[in-house]
Short mmCIF file of C-alpha atoms in Angstrom, two decimals:
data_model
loop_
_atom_site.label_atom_id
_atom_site.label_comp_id
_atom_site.label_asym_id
_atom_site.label_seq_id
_atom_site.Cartn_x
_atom_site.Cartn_y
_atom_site.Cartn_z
CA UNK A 8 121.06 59.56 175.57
CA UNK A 9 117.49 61.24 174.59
CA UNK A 10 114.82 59.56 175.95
CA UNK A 11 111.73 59.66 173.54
CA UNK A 12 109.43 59.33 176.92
CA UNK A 13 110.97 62.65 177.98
CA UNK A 14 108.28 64.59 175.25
CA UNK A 15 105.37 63.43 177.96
CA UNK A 16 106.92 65.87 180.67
CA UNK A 17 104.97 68.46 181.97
CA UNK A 18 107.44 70.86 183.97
CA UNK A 19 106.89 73.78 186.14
CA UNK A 20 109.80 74.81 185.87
CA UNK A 21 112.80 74.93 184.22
CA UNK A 22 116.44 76.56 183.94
CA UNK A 23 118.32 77.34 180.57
CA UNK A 24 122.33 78.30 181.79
CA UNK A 25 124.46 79.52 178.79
CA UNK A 26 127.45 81.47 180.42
CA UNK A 27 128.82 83.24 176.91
CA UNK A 28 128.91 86.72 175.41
CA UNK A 29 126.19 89.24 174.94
CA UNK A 30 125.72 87.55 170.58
CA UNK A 31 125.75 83.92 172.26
CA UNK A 32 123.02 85.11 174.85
CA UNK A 33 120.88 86.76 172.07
CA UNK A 34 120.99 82.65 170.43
CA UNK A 35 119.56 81.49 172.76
CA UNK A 36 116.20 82.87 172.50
CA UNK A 37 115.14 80.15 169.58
CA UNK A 38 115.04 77.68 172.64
CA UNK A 39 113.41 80.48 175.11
CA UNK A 40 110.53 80.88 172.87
CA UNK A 41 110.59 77.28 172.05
CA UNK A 42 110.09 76.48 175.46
CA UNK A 43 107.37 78.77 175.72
CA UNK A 44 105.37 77.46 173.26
CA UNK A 45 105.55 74.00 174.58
CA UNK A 46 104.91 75.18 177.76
CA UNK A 47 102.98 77.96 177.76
CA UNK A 48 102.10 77.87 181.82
CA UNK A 49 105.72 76.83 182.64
CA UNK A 50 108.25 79.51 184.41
CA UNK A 51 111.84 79.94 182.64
CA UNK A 52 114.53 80.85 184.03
CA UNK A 53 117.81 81.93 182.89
CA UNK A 54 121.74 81.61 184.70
CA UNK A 55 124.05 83.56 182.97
CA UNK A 56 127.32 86.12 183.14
CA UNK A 57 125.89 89.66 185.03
CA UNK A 58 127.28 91.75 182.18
CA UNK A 59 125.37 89.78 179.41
CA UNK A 60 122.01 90.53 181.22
CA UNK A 61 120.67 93.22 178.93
CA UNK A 62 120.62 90.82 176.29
CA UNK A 63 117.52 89.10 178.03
CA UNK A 64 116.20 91.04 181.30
CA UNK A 65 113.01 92.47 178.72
CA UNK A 66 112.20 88.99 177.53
CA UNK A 67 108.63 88.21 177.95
CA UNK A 68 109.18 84.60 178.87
CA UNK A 69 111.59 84.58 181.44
CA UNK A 70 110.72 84.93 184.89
CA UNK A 71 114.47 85.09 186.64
CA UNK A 72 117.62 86.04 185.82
CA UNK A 73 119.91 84.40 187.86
CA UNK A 74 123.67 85.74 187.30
CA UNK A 75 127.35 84.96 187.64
CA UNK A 76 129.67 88.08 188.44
CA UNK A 77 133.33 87.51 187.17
CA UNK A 78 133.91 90.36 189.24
CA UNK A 79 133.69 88.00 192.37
CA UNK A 80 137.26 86.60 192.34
CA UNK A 81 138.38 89.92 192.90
CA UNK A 82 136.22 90.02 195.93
CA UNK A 83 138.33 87.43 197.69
CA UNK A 84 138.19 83.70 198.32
CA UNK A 85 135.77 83.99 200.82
CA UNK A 86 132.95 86.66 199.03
CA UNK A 87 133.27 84.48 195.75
CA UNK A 88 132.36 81.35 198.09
CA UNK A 89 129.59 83.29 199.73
CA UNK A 90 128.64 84.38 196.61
CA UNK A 91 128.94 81.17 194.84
CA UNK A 92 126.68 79.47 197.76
CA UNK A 93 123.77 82.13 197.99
CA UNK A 94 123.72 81.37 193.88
CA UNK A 95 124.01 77.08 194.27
CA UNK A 96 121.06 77.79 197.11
CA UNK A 97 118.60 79.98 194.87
CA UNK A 98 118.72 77.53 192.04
CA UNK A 99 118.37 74.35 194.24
CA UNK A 100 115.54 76.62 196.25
CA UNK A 101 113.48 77.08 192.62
CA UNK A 102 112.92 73.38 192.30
CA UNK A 103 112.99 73.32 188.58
CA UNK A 104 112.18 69.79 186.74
CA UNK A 105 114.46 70.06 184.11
CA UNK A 106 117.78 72.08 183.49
CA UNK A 107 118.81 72.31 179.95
CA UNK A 108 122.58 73.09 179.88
CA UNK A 109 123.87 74.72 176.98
CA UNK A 110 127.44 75.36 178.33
CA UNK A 111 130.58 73.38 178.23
CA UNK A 112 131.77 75.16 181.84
CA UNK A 113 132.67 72.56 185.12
CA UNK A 114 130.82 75.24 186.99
CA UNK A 115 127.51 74.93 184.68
CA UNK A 116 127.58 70.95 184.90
CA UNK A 117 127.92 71.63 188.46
CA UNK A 118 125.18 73.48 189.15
CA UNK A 119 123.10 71.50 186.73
CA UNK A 120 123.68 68.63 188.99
CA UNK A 121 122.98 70.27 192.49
CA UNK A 122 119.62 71.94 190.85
CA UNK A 123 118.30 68.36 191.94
CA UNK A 124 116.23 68.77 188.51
CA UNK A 125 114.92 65.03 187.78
CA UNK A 126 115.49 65.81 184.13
CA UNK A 127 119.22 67.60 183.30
CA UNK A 128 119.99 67.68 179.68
CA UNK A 129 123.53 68.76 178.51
CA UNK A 130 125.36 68.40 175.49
CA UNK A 131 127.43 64.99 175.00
CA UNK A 132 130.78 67.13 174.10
CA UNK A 133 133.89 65.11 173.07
CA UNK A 134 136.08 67.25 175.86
CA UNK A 135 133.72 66.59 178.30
CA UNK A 136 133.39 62.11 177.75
CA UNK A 137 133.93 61.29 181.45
CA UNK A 138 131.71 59.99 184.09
CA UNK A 139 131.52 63.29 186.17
CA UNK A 140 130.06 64.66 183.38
CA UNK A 141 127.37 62.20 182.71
CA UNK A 142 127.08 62.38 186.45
CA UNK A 143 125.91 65.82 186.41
CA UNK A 144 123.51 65.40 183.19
CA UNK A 145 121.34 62.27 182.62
CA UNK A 146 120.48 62.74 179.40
CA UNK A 147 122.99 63.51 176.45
CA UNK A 148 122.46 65.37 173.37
CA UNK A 149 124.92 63.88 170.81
CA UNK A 150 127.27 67.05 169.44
CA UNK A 151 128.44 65.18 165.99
CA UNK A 152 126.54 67.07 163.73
CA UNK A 153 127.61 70.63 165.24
CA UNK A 154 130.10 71.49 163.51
CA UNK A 155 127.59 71.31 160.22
CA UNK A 156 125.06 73.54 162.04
CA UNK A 157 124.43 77.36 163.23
CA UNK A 158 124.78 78.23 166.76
CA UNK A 159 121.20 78.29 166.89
CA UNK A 160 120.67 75.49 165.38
CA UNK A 161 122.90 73.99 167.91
CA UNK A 162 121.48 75.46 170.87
CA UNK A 163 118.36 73.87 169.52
CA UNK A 164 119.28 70.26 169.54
CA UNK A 165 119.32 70.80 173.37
CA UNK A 166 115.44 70.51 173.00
CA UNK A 167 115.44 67.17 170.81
CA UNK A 168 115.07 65.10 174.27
CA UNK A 169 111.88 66.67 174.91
CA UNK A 170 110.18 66.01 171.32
CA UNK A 171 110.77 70.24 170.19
CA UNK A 172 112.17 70.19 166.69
CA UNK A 173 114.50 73.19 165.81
CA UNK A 174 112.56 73.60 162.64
CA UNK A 175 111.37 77.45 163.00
CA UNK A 176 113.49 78.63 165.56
CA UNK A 177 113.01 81.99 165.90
CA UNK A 178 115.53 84.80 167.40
CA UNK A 179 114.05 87.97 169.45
CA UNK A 180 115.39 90.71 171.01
CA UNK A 181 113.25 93.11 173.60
CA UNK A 182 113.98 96.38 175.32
CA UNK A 183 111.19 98.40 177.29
CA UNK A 184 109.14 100.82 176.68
CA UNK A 185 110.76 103.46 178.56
CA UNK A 186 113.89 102.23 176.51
CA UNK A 187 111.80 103.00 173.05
CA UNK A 188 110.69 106.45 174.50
CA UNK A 189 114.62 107.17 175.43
CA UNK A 190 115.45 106.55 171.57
CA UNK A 191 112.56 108.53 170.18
CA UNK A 192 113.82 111.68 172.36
CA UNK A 193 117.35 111.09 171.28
CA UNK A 194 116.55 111.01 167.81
CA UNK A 195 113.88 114.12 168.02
CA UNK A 196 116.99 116.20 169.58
CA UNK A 197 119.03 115.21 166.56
CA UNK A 198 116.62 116.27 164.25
CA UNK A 199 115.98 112.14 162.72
CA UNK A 200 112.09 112.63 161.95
CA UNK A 201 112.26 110.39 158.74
CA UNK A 202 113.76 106.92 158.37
CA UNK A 203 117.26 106.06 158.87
CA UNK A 204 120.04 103.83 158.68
CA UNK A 205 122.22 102.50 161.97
CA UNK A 206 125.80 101.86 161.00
CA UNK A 207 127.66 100.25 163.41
CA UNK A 208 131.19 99.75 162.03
CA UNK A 209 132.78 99.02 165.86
CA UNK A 210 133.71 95.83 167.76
CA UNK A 211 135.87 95.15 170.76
CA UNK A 212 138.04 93.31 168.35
CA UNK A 213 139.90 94.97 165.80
CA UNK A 214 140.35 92.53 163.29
CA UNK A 215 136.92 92.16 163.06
CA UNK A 216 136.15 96.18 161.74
CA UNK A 217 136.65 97.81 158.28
CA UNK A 218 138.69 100.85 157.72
CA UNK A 219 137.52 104.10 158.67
CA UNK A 220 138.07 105.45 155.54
CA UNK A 221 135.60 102.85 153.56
CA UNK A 222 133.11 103.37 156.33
CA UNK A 223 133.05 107.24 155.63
CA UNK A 224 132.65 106.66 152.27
CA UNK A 225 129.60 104.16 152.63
CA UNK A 226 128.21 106.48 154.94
CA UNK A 227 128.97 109.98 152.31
CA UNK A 228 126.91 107.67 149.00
CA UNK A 229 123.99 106.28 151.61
CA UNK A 230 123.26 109.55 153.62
CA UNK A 231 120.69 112.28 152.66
CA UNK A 232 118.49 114.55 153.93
CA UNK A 233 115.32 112.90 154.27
CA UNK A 234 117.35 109.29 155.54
CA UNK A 235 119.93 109.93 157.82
CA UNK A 236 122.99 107.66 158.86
CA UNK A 237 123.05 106.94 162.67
CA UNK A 238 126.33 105.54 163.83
CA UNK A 239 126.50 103.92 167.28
CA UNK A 240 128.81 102.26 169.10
CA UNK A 241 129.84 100.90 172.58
CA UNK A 242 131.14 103.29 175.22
CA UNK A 243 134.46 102.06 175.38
CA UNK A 244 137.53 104.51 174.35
CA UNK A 245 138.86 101.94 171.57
CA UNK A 246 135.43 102.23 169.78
CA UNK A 247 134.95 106.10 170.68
CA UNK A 248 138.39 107.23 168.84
CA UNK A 249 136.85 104.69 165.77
CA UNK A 250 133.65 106.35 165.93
CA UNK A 251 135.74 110.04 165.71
CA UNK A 252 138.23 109.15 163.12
CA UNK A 253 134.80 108.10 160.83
CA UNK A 254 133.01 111.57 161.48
CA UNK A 255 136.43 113.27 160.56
CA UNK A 256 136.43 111.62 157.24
CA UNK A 257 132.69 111.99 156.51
CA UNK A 258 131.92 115.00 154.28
CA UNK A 259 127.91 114.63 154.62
CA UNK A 260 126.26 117.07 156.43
CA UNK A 261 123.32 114.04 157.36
CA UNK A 262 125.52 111.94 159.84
CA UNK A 263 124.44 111.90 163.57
CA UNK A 264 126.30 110.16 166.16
CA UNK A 265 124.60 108.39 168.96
CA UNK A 266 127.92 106.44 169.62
CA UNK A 267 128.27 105.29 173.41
CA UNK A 268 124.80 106.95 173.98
CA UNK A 269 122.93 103.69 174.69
CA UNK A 270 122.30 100.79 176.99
CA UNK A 271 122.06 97.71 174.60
CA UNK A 272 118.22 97.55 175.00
CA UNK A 273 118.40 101.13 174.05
CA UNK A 274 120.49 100.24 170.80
CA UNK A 275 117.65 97.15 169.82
CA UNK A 276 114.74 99.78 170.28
CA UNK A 277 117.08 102.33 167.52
CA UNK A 278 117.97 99.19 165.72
CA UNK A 279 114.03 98.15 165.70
CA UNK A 280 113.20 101.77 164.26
CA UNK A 281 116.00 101.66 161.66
CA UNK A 282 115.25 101.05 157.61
CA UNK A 283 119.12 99.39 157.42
CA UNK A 284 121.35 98.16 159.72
CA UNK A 285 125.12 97.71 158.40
CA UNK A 286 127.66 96.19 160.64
CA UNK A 287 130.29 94.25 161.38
CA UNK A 288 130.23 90.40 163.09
CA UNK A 289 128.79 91.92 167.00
CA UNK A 290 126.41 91.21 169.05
CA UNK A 291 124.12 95.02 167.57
CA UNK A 292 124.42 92.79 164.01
CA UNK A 293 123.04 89.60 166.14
CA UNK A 294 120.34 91.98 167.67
CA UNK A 295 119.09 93.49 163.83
CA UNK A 296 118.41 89.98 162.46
CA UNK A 297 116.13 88.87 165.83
CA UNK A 298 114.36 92.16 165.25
CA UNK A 299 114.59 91.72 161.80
CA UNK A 300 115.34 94.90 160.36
CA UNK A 301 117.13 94.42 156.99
CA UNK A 302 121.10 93.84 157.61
CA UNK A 303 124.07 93.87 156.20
CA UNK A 304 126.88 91.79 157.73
CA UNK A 305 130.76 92.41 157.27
CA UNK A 306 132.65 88.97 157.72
CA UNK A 307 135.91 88.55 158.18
CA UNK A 308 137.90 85.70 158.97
CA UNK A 309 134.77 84.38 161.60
CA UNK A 310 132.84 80.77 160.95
CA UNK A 311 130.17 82.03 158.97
CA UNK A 312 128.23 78.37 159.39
CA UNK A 313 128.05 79.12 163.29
CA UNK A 314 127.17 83.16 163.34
CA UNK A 315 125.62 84.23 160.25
CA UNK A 316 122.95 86.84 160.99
CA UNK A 317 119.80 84.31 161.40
CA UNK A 318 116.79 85.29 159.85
CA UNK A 319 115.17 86.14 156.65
CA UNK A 320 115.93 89.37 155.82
CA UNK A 321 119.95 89.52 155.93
CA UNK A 322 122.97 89.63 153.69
CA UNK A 323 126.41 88.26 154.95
CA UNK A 324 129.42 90.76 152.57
CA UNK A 325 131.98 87.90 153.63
CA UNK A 326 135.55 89.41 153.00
CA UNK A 327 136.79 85.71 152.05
CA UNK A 328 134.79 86.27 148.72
CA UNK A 329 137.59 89.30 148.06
CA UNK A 330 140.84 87.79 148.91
CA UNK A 331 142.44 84.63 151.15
CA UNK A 332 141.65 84.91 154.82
CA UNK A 333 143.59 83.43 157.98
CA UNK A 334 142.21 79.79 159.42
CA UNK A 335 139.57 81.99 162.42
CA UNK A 336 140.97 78.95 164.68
CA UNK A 337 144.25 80.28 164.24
CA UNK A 338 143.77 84.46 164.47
CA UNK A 339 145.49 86.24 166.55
CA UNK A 340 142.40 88.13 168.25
CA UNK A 341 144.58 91.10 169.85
CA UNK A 342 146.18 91.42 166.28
CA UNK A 343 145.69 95.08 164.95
CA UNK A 344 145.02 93.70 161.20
CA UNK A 345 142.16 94.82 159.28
CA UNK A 346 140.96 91.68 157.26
CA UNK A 347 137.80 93.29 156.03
CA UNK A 348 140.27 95.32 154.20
CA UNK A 349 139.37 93.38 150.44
CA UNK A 350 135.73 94.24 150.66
CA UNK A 351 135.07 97.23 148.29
CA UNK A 352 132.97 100.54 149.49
CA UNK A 353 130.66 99.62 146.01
CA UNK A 354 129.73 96.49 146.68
CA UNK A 355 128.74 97.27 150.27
CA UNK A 356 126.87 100.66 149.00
CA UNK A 357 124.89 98.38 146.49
CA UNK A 358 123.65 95.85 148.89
CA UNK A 359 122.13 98.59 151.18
CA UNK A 360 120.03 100.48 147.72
CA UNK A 361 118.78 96.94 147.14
CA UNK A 362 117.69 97.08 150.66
CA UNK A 363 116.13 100.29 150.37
CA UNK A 364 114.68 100.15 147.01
CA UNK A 365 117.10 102.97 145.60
#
């Protein structure tokens, strides 16, 4: 278990591994920037999925991004070994002193233990109370009090061992400057030369969004001529035909559509320039509370305690307030039912003028 002793370390370097989605990567900053503040001269590192990388490749702090392809297995058996090797061989070649491991993964725990890292903290999780386990990390952060706290907040008990206190944990997303000049052209050839709002009603799960029709009709009271609406989306063809159904219904002449436009540093620098950001529960609302532009988050049936927007200048529009919603442990996540159906256009529209000072 945490070692108080462990506060006196004075690493070189270290490795953070969270193998998640693109929202759960963004979480983890709080302990990147942690880190960094304790150890200002110390390199960080990063292991995590290939796709999530744009959550974190402009981060100031980290000095490597080492990644795991899923696309290996369909390699064969023998790439995804070679592959799996050359990765084992670059993290044991980086000599790091400690390894924080904030997944539950085998494969993380493995690669925790063959870092040779003489510190490796993990999380003491009750699926995971064997010996290989503790083999892999010697020194256990106790999970009890998890299911009480946000993901960040959780993520940040990793650092507990090392005397870092989660109090202020701060979220931040970056994107480059040649990503901020991209946006500023886009918006210039759209005509956006005053502030605007970024509604992003998409997510690759469609219980998760809110019906066209009440999007439209957020969009139609919030738009004008001197504050445009700026709707974005992933380039996927689920969330395109969303995005086109909404500009069908939309009578205001002040929408533009950016939708499956952007890389996802290229959405954080719009996001960063926006007055408003209104979405649903995604990794773009994730990315408006770390950059803290003023938000507006539509919850379904998710676990509000673990992925709230975190920050100061948020409000969660939780649909469970409206109606009864489904246990989120027991959803169906392919299902094609709207839950966010009970939230009403009005109260959504009200939030965003208190936001705005209307």
């Amino acid at each position: 278990m945490a070692n108080p002793t462990h506060a006196d370390v004075n690493p070189h370097n270290i490795l953070l591994i969270k193998l998640r989605h693109h929202g759960d990567m963004l979480l983890t900053t709080p302990v990147i920037n942690a880190l960094r503040q304790r150890y200002p001269q110390a390199s960080i590192d990063v292991l995590l999925y290939k796709e999530t990388r744009p959550m974190l490749e402009a981060h100031p702090a980290i000095r490597q991004l080492h990644v795991i392809d899923r696309k290996w297995k369909q390699e064969g058996s023998w790439r995804k070994l070679r592959h799996e090797r050359d990765l084992f061989a670059a993290v044991r070649a980086s000599r790091y002193d400690i390894v924080i491991n904030l997944a539950d993964q085998w494969r993380s725990a493995l690669i925790t233990l063959f870092s040779g890292a003489p510190l490796r903290i993990g999380f003491a999780f009750n699926k995971r109370d064997n010996a290989f386990w503790r083999l892999c990390h010697n020194c256990l952060v106790p999970t009890r009090n998890h299911n009480q706290l946000h993901t960040v907040e959780q993520n940040m008990t990793a650092l507990t061992p090392l005397g870092i206190a989660p109090q202020g944990a701060r979220a931040s997303m970056h994107y480059s400057a040649v990503d901020g000049q991209k946006v500023d052209a886009l918006l210039a050839e759209q005509g956006v030369d005053t502030p605007f709002i970024v509604v992003q009603p998409t997510s690759r799960w469609n219980f998760k969004c809110w019906e066209e029709e009440k999007v439209a009709a957020t969009i139609d009271q919030l738009a004008q001529a001197e504050r445009k609406v700026v709707l974005t989306a992933a380039p996927d063809q689920h969330e395109m035909a969303m995005i086109a159904r909404i500009q069908a219904l939309c009578t205001t002449p002040h929408l533009v559509s950016l939708a499956g436009q952007l890389s996802l540093p290229q959405l954080a620098a719009l996001i960063d320039r926006a007055r408003l950001f209104i979405g649903v529960d995604s990794a773009p609302m994730h990315m408006a509370a770390a950059l803290d532009t003023p938000c507006i988050a539509l919850f379904g049936p998710t676990k509000l305690q673990f992925w709230r927007p975190w920050g100061d200048h948020n409000q969660v529009i939780w649909a469970g307030d409206y109606g009864p919603l489904p246990d989120p442990d027991a959803i169906d996540t392919n299902t094609h039912q709207r839950y966010l159906s009970a939230i009403p256009v009005e109260d959504v529209v009200e939030a965003a003028r208190n936001f705005l000072h209307d």
